[in-house]
Structure formats: structure tokens, C-alpha cells
């Protein structure tokens, strides 16, 4: 099987609201897959289900051939899924480097080895120079980078990125896009991203899933998906087609 | 090992630490009896503060009922000694076992049932108060009328039975404090210490990085309980009397945590600095008030409370981080 | 005969519990809005209690009547405390707020100790030994008056939060801090008012409690703990929960004192607290917060 992640018929209801409605998709090993949709479309809920924060009401999530939808978030991370948070959650009092060291310790119990690995990751994400600053001192774009670095340090097979481009300037977005592309090419890292910044989605993703009111309305190659009338109507608006 | 012990401390810090240790080692030759008693209290507070720091300062779990572990440790070892003649060093194992079991129960219930923050703090108070009232009615160890260890005139120090003069107790407490300090230092520099800090800073993020937060919080609860119980054994054999109203009382729990908070929560030196400051302050207040001929009960505590208020308002992170900046003892690049 | 004793003790426990409930309402209101756990709550109540005793002993003023003016005095005290002391700590970690209030508590307990000494004090009103006969029940008149006054005060407080514009503004503040800031509410002022209202509750409760219990400075910390037990059992942040918790704890302690030894009665309250924390941490009437 070439699929690393397979989501089958997943639904999740919060009180009355059906946040995720019977969603299915597959992410091929080594690919970059994007989930887009307007605010409140259920993207983050879907992410949280994959990452183990919520159990789905119905459906299943399989990762690397094993069912993971009943597992706790830490167990899912140990299986090889790293994630970032839409509202960033650094360890504020710790240094940037120590933030990443904690991630690196998942696979490297020796602090010195974890630190070496953390520095490599920091260099890759342009944070090496800021490694001694407390995480609380970073700007928002840097905090987003730190989220990615920390998740990467756990050496995941699949990286879940929740709007890591939001708030970045175009140049910063391009830099992040190229960093992610490198990771994908060099290490075969599979990436699943939620993104509003279409510039990044078009540059990165091989396939795109569009959610609206929790349900799938389209899936396919980015260039094809953005031309589908349903997608344009619900989300992108006419100008995005140009 | 030594290199690891000194990890992350600047040369200046190492030198200051050596001087401090030398002074503490030499203290019994220099200090009079009164000062030695005060120093024992300082070290006792530093030790218990460090034990509490493991749970709150490192792992972020606010316990306001640590007196329960002091009390359980004290009563366990004292009961074995009084009823069965078992030496305190053997009783220590039982004391640790009882406290660890209690810490594990409180931790398990709280962490499994998702009791956190203020609620966790109040749960720990509830357990401590429960124990206090329980021991008030526990006849085997004297209930509310107190439990007493035999006191005789000792011609020589008996370290095995912890019977002797203040100097012996001083060195025992110093050894415990140094050991706790070294242990915490090593723990903070290892995986468990990093994981604790991650949990303290953001538990959700910690879990997303693969940390089994339940397990690491349990480690902190159990280690902190066990360490605190050791202080309880010391307390029993040093004071030779135990009253539930004293050992388990919430004011003991509060006293225990004032030092590390004033000194700097989550820092290695915080508990030590806090113990020196608070005990010193308290004794100085006593001296000052009796010199002024003003010895109303409570006067000392009022000033104590005022000083506390000032420190909490002026130095939110505690004294040590501020002092460390002044002394330039922390190293940036480990 | 035996059944009547139980019934008598139960009613007496419930009436005392009502007054404890009022004290706990204060703690609950403060936590519900300001999100600060007032670790000096019982100590503030002992301030009101000693004031009530002084007023009674020197001027012969009935503590039941004094409940209202003392509530006013404590309101001012609470307002000043929040505005001057606690506001800068709103955004600080819990242990930091805890330290601040513990410092306040230590100061209050020991100032009272210096001023009044460690001995227990109480007041003897002319109606201290009056009682009502209701069928087989013999009920202390004092407890009936105190319980009734508590109900009136609590009802007034409910009405204030439900209907008065100021009460609504405070509730808005509790629901959504940022939102309250955006719509231009003076949050600091509202917080101080809330702390004042919470303190007024202990002012009234304390004034009435001097009729029911002996007062020592060490009653402060014990009452703080009692207030915690009550609000957590009832639901931290819920006013009705605090009243219910007060009734429950008053009843439990009275019955435990009857069946077991009175000195062990609070063990049952703490036992109850532990059970509630584990199985319904939001309390009986509390809303689950995510």
C-alpha cells in the first residue's frame, strides 16, 4: 500500500454542530497534501482527530497500515505523526533551542545527542541564530517556524501543519515553502497541511481536499480543484480563478 | 559524573557554590548553638522546598498539601522505632514507601480524572486535612495527644539511631540538602527534567511531542513525595514529638512552599535562597522585636507577611533569577 | 424520640449551612468573575466577625442588624484590595496569586491575634436561648433568624446579577474578558466591584456567624478551607451551587458529629470534596469548562 495515511468516513459532532461530516481521503507516502476550506469548515477538527486530540464519532484513521483513531496524542506522535498548532503553543519560558531539544528527545534519549539534532533542525528553519532567546520573545512568524522545528525534531513520517503560513510575509512564505519542499525531497517526509495561503498551497501540494461545512466538496490536483464551481462559490471567490 | 553535575553552571557559579559549601561544612565550628539550630531549620526548609520544587517548579503541579508527606514519613519511621525498635535508616524505607504510595494515589486520581490547576491544589489540601484529622484519631500513634520518641541523655552521637547532638543533625540535614540539590540538578539536565518542564509550560504541546504526560507527572508526584518523606523522618527524630495538628496542618504545607516561591520557583537555587531569606528574616524579626521589647504573639508573623507581600509584588519570578543576573553565574551556552 | 434528635440536628445543620453558603457565595462570585481563588476569604470573614463582636460589646448593636453595615465595610475593603493589590496579579500564574493572598491572610490572622488575643470570643444576645417549637422540632431562634437573613441577602444578590445593569455588566465581564474590554466596560472597576461584593458576602455571613460559633483568629484559615469545600462541592463559580454546597456541608457535618465524634466531622467534608473533585470536578451545579 502506498498510502501513509488513510481517513475513512470520519464524522465528529460537537453538541449540535456536525464539525466533520463523513470525510474520507488518502495521503500517499512521500506526498504533500493540502486541506483547504473557509473558516469553520472543520479543517482543524479533522486535524485534531488525526492527531489524537479527539476520537471520531464514526469512521477510522489508519496510519502506516495500523488503525490509530483510538490512540492518545502522545502515542500518535510516537508512531510518527508530528503536528503544529494553529494557535502556536511554544514552551514560553524555555529557550528556542530547548523547545526543539524536547521534541528531539523522543528519538534520542541522550540530551547531548538531542541537542545536536535540535541544532540541525533549527539551522534548517533559520532559527539557529535565535536559539538562545526565550520562546516567548519570538515574533509570530518565528514562533510558527519554532512549531514546525519542534514537530520536525520528533522525526515524524507525517507532518501535520496547521496554517503555518498565516501571518507570514510573501518572502517568508516562500522561504517556508522551500524549506518544506527540501524536507519532502531529501527525506521523503509526507506533509499534510491546512492552509489559507493559496500561494503556498499551489506551490507545495500535489493534491488538495476542499472542505465546506465539515463535508468534502472537492478533491484533486490544485490547479483542477480551484476551477471547480463549488469550490469557487464556497471559498475562493471569483478573483482566485484568475 | 562530576562534569555532568557542573553542567550549565559558569566558573563563577562553581566557585560561589564551593565557597557556600565550605562555609556550610565549617559552620558547626564557627556558629554557636543558636545559630546552628537556625541553620538546621534553613537546611530543612531548603530540602523540603527542593522536594516540592520537583513537583511544582519542574513539573508544574501545584501541591498545597505537602505536609501530608512530611507527616506520613515522620509517623511511619517514628512508629516503627517506638513500637518495634526499628532504626530510622530502616524506617526511612518504610517512610518513603508510605509517602510514595500516597503520592501515587493522589497523583493517579488527579491525573487520570483530569483534575488540574486550582482544583488539583485544593485536592492536595483535602488529602492533607483528611490525614490530619485521621491522625488526630489514630490511637496507635498517640492520636491528638501526640506521639513521643524516647529522649535520653546521650553520651555520644548514635548516627544509626539518629540520637545525638545538633551538630550530628546539622550534618545529616546538610548531606540531605546537598544530595537533593545534586539529584535535582542531574534530573533537570536529563530527559525527565526537560519533559517535566515541557509539561509545566504547556501540557497539550508536550503530548503532541510524544510525551506520556501522565507517566511523567506521576514520576514527579512520587519522587517529590518520597523526598519529602525523608525530611519527615528527620523531623521526627530531631524534634522527638509529633502532633497531627502541627505536622499535617495546612500552615506547614504553606511554610514549605514559601521558600522555593520566594527564592525562585523552578530554579535549583531558589529553595536554598528562599530558605535562607525566610528563616533569616523570621529570626531577625524575632530578635528585633524582643530588642524593642515588643513581643506580642503574631507580631513576627505580621512583618513576615508584609515582607512576603513586598517580595511577591516586586519580584514575581523570585529572588534567585534577579540575584543570578547580578552575580552573573548562569551560563548561556551549555 | 431518636428520629426527632436526628431531625433536630439536621435542621440545625441546614440552617448553619445556609450561612456558610453565603460566605461561600462570596468566594464563588470572586472566582467566577475575577478568576482568582481568594485564599484570604475566611480571614476576611474573621475581620467582620471581630467587628461585629466589638460593635456588640461596646455599643450593644445586634450582629443580625449589623450584617448589612458590615457587608458595606467589607465591600469597601474588598474593593480596595482588588483595585490596589490583586489587579496587577490577574495575569500572573496561579501560584503567584496564591502567594499574594496567603501573605494577606497571614497578616490578617496575626493582626487579629495581636488585637484580640488567641482566646475564643462570642456574643450573648437576649434571644440566644430562644427557640421555636415546630411540631416535634426544637429550632434555635438565632439560627432561624440567621438563616432567614441569609436567604434574603442571597436572593437580593441573585436579583442583582440577574436584573441590575451593573450585575449584567459584571456577568459579561466574567463570560468574555476581551469582549467586555472591546465594548468599553471598565473591567478593572468591575473586578474591584466584584471583589467588593464577594467581600460583602463574608461581611454579612461573618456578622451572623458570631451568633452561632465562637471566634478565634485561627477560625480564618479554617473558614477558608470550609469555603473551598463548599464552592467546589456546589460548583466553583455558581452562586446557587455555593448555597447548595453550604446546605450539604452543614448537613453532613451535623450528622457526622452526631453519628461519630464531632472532632472528626470535617473529615467527612473533605471526603466529600475528594469524591466531588474526582467524579464531578465542575461541582454539582457547575458548568464544565473546557
PDB file of N, CA and C in Angstrom, chain B residues 179-216:
ATOM      1  N   UNK B 179      22.495  16.387  48.650  1.00  0.00           N
ATOM      2  CA  UNK B 179      22.074  15.266  47.795  1.00  0.00           C
ATOM      3  C   UNK B 179      20.852  15.661  46.960  1.00  0.00           C
ATOM      4  N   UNK B 180      19.899  16.326  47.588  1.00  0.00           N
ATOM      5  CA  UNK B 180      18.692  16.738  46.862  1.00  0.00           C
ATOM      6  C   UNK B 180      19.049  17.725  45.758  1.00  0.00           C
ATOM      7  N   UNK B 181      19.941  18.642  46.088  1.00  0.00           N
ATOM      8  CA  UNK B 181      20.384  19.641  45.118  1.00  0.00           C
ATOM      9  C   UNK B 181      21.023  18.957  43.908  1.00  0.00           C
ATOM     10  N   UNK B 182      21.954  18.017  44.203  1.00  0.00           N
ATOM     11  CA  UNK B 182      22.655  17.322  43.115  1.00  0.00           C
ATOM     12  C   UNK B 182      21.672  16.500  42.286  1.00  0.00           C
ATOM     13  N   UNK B 183      20.770  15.816  42.978  1.00  0.00           N
ATOM     14  CA  UNK B 183      19.789  14.996  42.269  1.00  0.00           C
ATOM     15  C   UNK B 183      18.945  15.849  41.323  1.00  0.00           C
ATOM     16  N   UNK B 184      18.448  16.973  41.843  1.00  0.00           N
ATOM     17  CA  UNK B 184      17.603  17.841  41.017  1.00  0.00           C
ATOM     18  C   UNK B 184      18.384  18.409  39.838  1.00  0.00           C
ATOM     19  N   UNK B 185      19.653  18.741  40.103  1.00  0.00           N
ATOM     20  CA  UNK B 185      20.475  19.281  39.021  1.00  0.00           C
ATOM     21  C   UNK B 185      20.618  18.266  37.899  1.00  0.00           C
ATOM     22  N   UNK B 186      20.928  17.025  38.273  1.00  0.00           N
ATOM     23  CA  UNK B 186      21.090  15.977  37.269  1.00  0.00           C
ATOM     24  C   UNK B 186      19.766  15.721  36.550  1.00  0.00           C
ATOM     25  N   UNK B 187      18.687  15.666  37.312  1.00  0.00           N
ATOM     26  CA  UNK B 187      17.377  15.408  36.705  1.00  0.00           C
ATOM     27  C   UNK B 187      17.013  16.499  35.700  1.00  0.00           C
ATOM     28  N   UNK B 188      17.273  17.762  36.086  1.00  0.00           N
ATOM     29  CA  UNK B 188      16.920  18.868  35.200  1.00  0.00           C
ATOM     30  C   UNK B 188      17.683  18.810  33.889  1.00  0.00           C
ATOM     31  N   UNK B 189      18.891  18.238  33.939  1.00  0.00           N
ATOM     32  CA  UNK B 189      19.710  18.181  32.724  1.00  0.00           C
ATOM     33  C   UNK B 189      19.431  16.927  31.917  1.00  0.00           C
ATOM     34  N   UNK B 190      18.534  16.075  32.408  1.00  0.00           N
ATOM     35  CA  UNK B 190      18.276  14.860  31.653  1.00  0.00           C
ATOM     36  C   UNK B 190      16.878  14.901  31.051  1.00  0.00           C
ATOM     37  N   UNK B 191      16.544  13.812  30.365  1.00  0.00           N
ATOM     38  CA  UNK B 191      15.301  13.793  29.602  1.00  0.00           C
ATOM     39  C   UNK B 191      14.097  14.080  30.490  1.00  0.00           C
ATOM     40  N   UNK B 192      14.087  13.460  31.676  1.00  0.00           N
ATOM     41  CA  UNK B 192      12.928  13.615  32.547  1.00  0.00           C
ATOM     42  C   UNK B 192      12.723  15.094  32.930  1.00  0.00           C
ATOM     43  N   UNK B 193      13.830  15.796  33.170  1.00  0.00           N
ATOM     44  CA  UNK B 193      13.744  17.205  33.549  1.00  0.00           C
ATOM     45  C   UNK B 193      13.180  18.053  32.417  1.00  0.00           C
ATOM     46  N   UNK B 194      13.654  17.770  31.191  1.00  0.00           N
ATOM     47  CA  UNK B 194      13.124  18.507  30.042  1.00  0.00           C
ATOM     48  C   UNK B 194      11.635  18.225  29.869  1.00  0.00           C
ATOM     49  N   UNK B 195      11.281  16.960  30.035  1.00  0.00           N
ATOM     50  CA  UNK B 195       9.876  16.589  29.858  1.00  0.00           C
ATOM     51  C   UNK B 195       9.002  17.243  30.924  1.00  0.00           C
ATOM     52  N   UNK B 196       9.503  17.301  32.156  1.00  0.00           N
ATOM     53  CA  UNK B 196       8.744  17.973  33.207  1.00  0.00           C
ATOM     54  C   UNK B 196       8.509  19.436  32.843  1.00  0.00           C
ATOM     55  N   UNK B 197       9.561  20.072  32.376  1.00  0.00           N
ATOM     56  CA  UNK B 197       9.414  21.498  32.035  1.00  0.00           C
ATOM     57  C   UNK B 197       8.446  21.694  30.885  1.00  0.00           C
ATOM     58  N   UNK B 198       8.478  20.760  29.945  1.00  0.00           N
ATOM     59  CA  UNK B 198       7.534  20.847  28.832  1.00  0.00           C
ATOM     60  C   UNK B 198       6.105  20.759  29.353  1.00  0.00           C
ATOM     61  N   UNK B 199       5.874  19.836  30.280  1.00  0.00           N
ATOM     62  CA  UNK B 199       4.532  19.666  30.856  1.00  0.00           C
ATOM     63  C   UNK B 199       4.129  20.917  31.622  1.00  0.00           C
ATOM     64  N   UNK B 200       5.087  21.479  32.375  1.00  0.00           N
ATOM     65  CA  UNK B 200       4.804  22.685  33.143  1.00  0.00           C
ATOM     66  C   UNK B 200       4.410  23.831  32.209  1.00  0.00           C
ATOM     67  N   UNK B 201       5.135  23.936  31.100  1.00  0.00           N
ATOM     68  CA  UNK B 201       4.902  25.060  30.197  1.00  0.00           C
ATOM     69  C   UNK B 201       3.618  24.904  29.393  1.00  0.00           C
ATOM     70  N   UNK B 202       3.361  23.729  28.870  1.00  0.00           N
ATOM     71  CA  UNK B 202       2.170  23.524  28.052  1.00  0.00           C
ATOM     72  C   UNK B 202       1.947  22.029  27.875  1.00  0.00           C
ATOM     73  N   UNK B 203       0.971  21.531  28.606  1.00  0.00           N
ATOM     74  CA  UNK B 203       0.785  20.085  28.618  1.00  0.00           C
ATOM     75  C   UNK B 203       0.294  19.545  27.276  1.00  0.00           C
ATOM     76  N   UNK B 204      -0.564  20.306  26.609  1.00  0.00           N
ATOM     77  CA  UNK B 204      -1.085  19.844  25.320  1.00  0.00           C
ATOM     78  C   UNK B 204       0.042  19.741  24.301  1.00  0.00           C
ATOM     79  N   UNK B 205       0.886  20.781  24.282  1.00  0.00           N
ATOM     80  CA  UNK B 205       2.019  20.760  23.356  1.00  0.00           C
ATOM     81  C   UNK B 205       2.955  19.618  23.711  1.00  0.00           C
ATOM     82  N   UNK B 206       3.152  19.381  24.996  1.00  0.00           N
ATOM     83  CA  UNK B 206       4.037  18.300  25.424  1.00  0.00           C
ATOM     84  C   UNK B 206       3.540  16.956  24.895  1.00  0.00           C
ATOM     85  N   UNK B 207       2.247  16.737  24.995  1.00  0.00           N
ATOM     86  CA  UNK B 207       1.704  15.460  24.500  1.00  0.00           C
ATOM     87  C   UNK B 207       1.895  15.328  23.000  1.00  0.00           C
ATOM     88  N   UNK B 208       1.751  16.451  22.305  1.00  0.00           N
ATOM     89  CA  UNK B 208       1.887  16.392  20.848  1.00  0.00           C
ATOM     90  C   UNK B 208       3.317  16.067  20.436  1.00  0.00           C
ATOM     91  N   UNK B 209       4.257  16.182  21.375  1.00  0.00           N
ATOM     92  CA  UNK B 209       5.651  15.824  21.062  1.00  0.00           C
ATOM     93  C   UNK B 209       5.973  14.411  21.545  1.00  0.00           C
ATOM     94  N   UNK B 210       4.934  13.648  21.857  1.00  0.00           N
ATOM     95  CA  UNK B 210       5.133  12.249  22.188  1.00  0.00           C
ATOM     96  C   UNK B 210       5.396  11.981  23.654  1.00  0.00           C
ATOM     97  N   UNK B 211       5.209  13.003  24.497  1.00  0.00           N
ATOM     98  CA  UNK B 211       5.486  12.808  25.915  1.00  0.00           C
ATOM     99  C   UNK B 211       4.262  12.203  26.599  1.00  0.00           C
ATOM    100  N   UNK B 212       4.474  11.092  27.278  1.00  0.00           N
ATOM    101  CA  UNK B 212       3.405  10.474  28.059  1.00  0.00           C
ATOM    102  C   UNK B 212       3.275  11.297  29.340  1.00  0.00           C
ATOM    103  N   UNK B 213       2.432  12.323  29.264  1.00  0.00           N
ATOM    104  CA  UNK B 213       2.407  13.305  30.357  1.00  0.00           C
ATOM    105  C   UNK B 213       1.924  12.684  31.664  1.00  0.00           C
ATOM    106  N   UNK B 214       1.021  11.736  31.574  1.00  0.00           N
ATOM    107  CA  UNK B 214       0.537  11.080  32.792  1.00  0.00           C
ATOM    108  C   UNK B 214       1.702  10.427  33.532  1.00  0.00           C
ATOM    109  N   UNK B 215       2.488   9.677  32.774  1.00  0.00           N
ATOM    110  CA  UNK B 215       3.608   8.956  33.377  1.00  0.00           C
ATOM    111  C   UNK B 215       4.606   9.934  34.008  1.00  0.00           C
ATOM    112  N   UNK B 216       4.952  11.013  33.307  1.00  0.00           N
ATOM    113  CA  UNK B 216       5.971  11.924  33.835  1.00  0.00           C
ATOM    114  C   UNK B 216       5.434  12.744  35.006  1.00  0.00           C
TER     115      UNK B 216
END
